[in-house]
Short mmCIF file of C-alpha atoms and ligand atoms in Angstrom, two decimals:
data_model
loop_
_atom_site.label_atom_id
_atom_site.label_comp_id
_atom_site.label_asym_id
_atom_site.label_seq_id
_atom_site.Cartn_x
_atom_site.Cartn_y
_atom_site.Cartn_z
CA UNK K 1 176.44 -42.28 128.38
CA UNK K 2 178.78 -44.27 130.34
CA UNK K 3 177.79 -47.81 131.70
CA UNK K 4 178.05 -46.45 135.32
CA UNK K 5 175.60 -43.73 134.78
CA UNK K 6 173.76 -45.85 132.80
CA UNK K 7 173.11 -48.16 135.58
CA UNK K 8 172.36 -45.97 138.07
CA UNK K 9 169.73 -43.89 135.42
CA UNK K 10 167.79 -47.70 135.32
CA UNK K 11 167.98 -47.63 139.30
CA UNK K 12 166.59 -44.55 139.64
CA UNK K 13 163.69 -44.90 137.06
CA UNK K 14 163.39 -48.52 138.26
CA UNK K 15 162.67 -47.50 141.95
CA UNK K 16 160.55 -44.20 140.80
CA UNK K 17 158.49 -46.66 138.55
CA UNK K 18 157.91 -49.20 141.60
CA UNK K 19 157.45 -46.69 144.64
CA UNK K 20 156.33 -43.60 142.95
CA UNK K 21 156.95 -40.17 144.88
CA UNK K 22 153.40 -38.19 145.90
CA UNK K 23 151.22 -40.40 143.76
CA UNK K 24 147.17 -40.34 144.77
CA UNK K 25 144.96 -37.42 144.65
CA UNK K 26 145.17 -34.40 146.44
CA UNK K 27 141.83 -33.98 148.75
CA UNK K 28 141.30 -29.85 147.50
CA UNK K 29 143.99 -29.15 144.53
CA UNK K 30 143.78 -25.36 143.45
CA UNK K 31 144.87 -26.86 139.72
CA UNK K 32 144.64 -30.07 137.98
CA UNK K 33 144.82 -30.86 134.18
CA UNK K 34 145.05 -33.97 132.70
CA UNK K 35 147.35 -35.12 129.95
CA UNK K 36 147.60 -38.52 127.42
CA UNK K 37 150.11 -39.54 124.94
CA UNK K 38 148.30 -41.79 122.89
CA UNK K 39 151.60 -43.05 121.18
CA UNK K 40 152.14 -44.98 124.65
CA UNK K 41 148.89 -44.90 126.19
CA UNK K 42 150.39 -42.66 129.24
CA UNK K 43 147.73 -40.75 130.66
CA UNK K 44 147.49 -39.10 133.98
CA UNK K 45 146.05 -35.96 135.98
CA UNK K 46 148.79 -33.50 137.55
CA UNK K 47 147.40 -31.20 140.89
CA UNK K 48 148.78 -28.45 142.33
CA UNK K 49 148.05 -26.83 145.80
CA UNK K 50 149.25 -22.99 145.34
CA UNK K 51 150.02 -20.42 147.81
CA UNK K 52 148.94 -16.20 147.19
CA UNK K 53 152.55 -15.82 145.24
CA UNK K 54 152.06 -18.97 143.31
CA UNK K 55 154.25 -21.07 145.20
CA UNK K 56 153.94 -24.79 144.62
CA UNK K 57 153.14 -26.13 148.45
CA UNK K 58 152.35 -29.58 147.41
CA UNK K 59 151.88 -31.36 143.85
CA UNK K 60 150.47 -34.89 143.31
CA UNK K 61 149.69 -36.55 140.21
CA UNK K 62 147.49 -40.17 139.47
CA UNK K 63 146.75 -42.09 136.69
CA UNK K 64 148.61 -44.43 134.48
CA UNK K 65 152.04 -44.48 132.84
CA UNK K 66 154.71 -46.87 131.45
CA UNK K 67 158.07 -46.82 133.35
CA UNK K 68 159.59 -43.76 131.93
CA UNK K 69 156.06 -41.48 132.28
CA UNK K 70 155.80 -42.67 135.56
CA UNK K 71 159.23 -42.00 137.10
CA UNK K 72 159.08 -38.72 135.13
CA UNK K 73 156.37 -37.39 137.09
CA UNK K 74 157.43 -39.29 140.17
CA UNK K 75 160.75 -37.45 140.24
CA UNK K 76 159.01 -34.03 138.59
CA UNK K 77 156.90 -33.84 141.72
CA UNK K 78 160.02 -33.91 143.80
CA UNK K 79 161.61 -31.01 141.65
CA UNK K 80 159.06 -28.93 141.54
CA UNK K 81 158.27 -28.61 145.51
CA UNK K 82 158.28 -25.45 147.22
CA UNK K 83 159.08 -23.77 143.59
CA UNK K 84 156.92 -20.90 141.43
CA UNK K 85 155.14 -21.70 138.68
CA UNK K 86 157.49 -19.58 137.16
CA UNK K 87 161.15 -21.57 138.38
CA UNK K 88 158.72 -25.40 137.58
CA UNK K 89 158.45 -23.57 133.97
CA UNK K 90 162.26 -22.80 133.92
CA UNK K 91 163.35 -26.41 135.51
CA UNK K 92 161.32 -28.13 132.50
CA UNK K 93 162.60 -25.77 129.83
CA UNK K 94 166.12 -27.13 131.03
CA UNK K 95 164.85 -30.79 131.16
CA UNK K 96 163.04 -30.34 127.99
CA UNK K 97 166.38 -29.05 126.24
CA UNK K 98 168.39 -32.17 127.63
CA UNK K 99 165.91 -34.38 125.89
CA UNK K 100 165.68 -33.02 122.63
CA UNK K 101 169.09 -31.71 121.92
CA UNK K 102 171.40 -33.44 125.02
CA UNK K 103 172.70 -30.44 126.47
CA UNK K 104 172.21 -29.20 129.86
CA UNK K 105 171.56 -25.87 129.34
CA UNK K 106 172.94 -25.02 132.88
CA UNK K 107 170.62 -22.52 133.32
CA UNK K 108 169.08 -24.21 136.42
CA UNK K 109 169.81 -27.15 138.07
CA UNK K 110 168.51 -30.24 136.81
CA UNK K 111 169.67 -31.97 139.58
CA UNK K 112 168.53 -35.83 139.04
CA UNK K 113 166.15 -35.01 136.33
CA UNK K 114 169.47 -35.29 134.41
CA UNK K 115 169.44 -38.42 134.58
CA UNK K 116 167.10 -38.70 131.71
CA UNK K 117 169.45 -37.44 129.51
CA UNK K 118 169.78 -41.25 128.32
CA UNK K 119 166.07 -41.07 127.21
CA UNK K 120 167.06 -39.12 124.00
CA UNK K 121 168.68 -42.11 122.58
CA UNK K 122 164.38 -43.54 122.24
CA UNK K 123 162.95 -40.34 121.09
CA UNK K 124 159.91 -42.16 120.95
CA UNK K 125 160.07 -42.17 125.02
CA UNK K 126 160.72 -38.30 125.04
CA UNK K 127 156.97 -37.82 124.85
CA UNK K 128 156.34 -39.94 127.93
CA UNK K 129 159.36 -38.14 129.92
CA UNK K 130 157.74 -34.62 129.04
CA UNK K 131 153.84 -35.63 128.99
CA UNK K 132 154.11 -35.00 133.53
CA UNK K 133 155.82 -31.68 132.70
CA UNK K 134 153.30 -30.86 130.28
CA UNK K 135 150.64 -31.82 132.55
CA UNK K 136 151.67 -29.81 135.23
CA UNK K 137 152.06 -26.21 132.75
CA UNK K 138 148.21 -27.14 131.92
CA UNK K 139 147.32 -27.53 135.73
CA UNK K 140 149.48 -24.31 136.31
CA UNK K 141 147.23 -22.38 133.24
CA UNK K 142 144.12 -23.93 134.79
CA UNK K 143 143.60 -25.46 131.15
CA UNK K 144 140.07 -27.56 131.52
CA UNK K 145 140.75 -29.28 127.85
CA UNK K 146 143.28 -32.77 128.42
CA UNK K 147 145.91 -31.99 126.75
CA UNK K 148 148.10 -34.26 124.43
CA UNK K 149 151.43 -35.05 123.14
CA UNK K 150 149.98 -35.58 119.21
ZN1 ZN M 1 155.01 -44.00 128.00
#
């Protein structure tokens, strides 16, 4: 990663971490789930208003998250606006590949989720980039259980 994209991934996580996007609970969510990643001590709730073709028409998530988990699901919230249930599970197959193996798989657009490319370098933090996007497939299968990252 070059020092230039660098920077501007630790502006972008900085400011998501500070200010974070659609953060609070929703009044009436049609799904919520809540996830933890005890390694970190991330834990937060992911809800999801739906429309009748499972179209994402607003997404908010709560609780509490280090930097990374918290920009994660600052910016996921963003991404996954206006999209299916089915496209949200395709956007974090893509972001899930560019942690794990560094490749953008190109298959969608990652837009700035790609920024987080620089996370593989602390695989230990790839668990609280993916616990929101975990989350959120739990609130999408209406999964009561919390779900975790161990
Ligand atoms: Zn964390």
């Amino acid at each position: 990663m070059d020092a230039d994209l660098r920077e501007l991934y630790q502006q972008v996580i900085l400011d998501h971490h500070r200010k974070p996007r659609n953060f609070g609970p929703l009044t009436a969510p049609d799904r919520a789930a809540v996830g933890f990643n005890p390694l970190c001590g991330d834990r937060i709730q992911v809800q999801l208003m739906l429309d009748e073709n499972d179209r994402i028409t607003d997404v908010h998530f709560t609780g509490e998250g280090c930097a990374i988990c918290t920009a994660s699901a600052s910016m996921m919230t963003e991404s996954v606006q206006s999209k299916t249930l089915d496209e949200a599970k395709q956007l974090f197959h893509g972001f899930h590949e560019l942690l794990t193996t560094g490749d953008d798989p190109g298959e969608v657009d990652l837009g700035k989720l790609s920024l987080f490319a620089g996370v593989r370098e602390f695989p230990v933090r790839v668990k609280c980039a993916t616990l929101p996007w975990h989350t959120l497939t739990a609130a999408a299968e209406n999964r009561e259980e919390p779900i975790s990252t161990e």
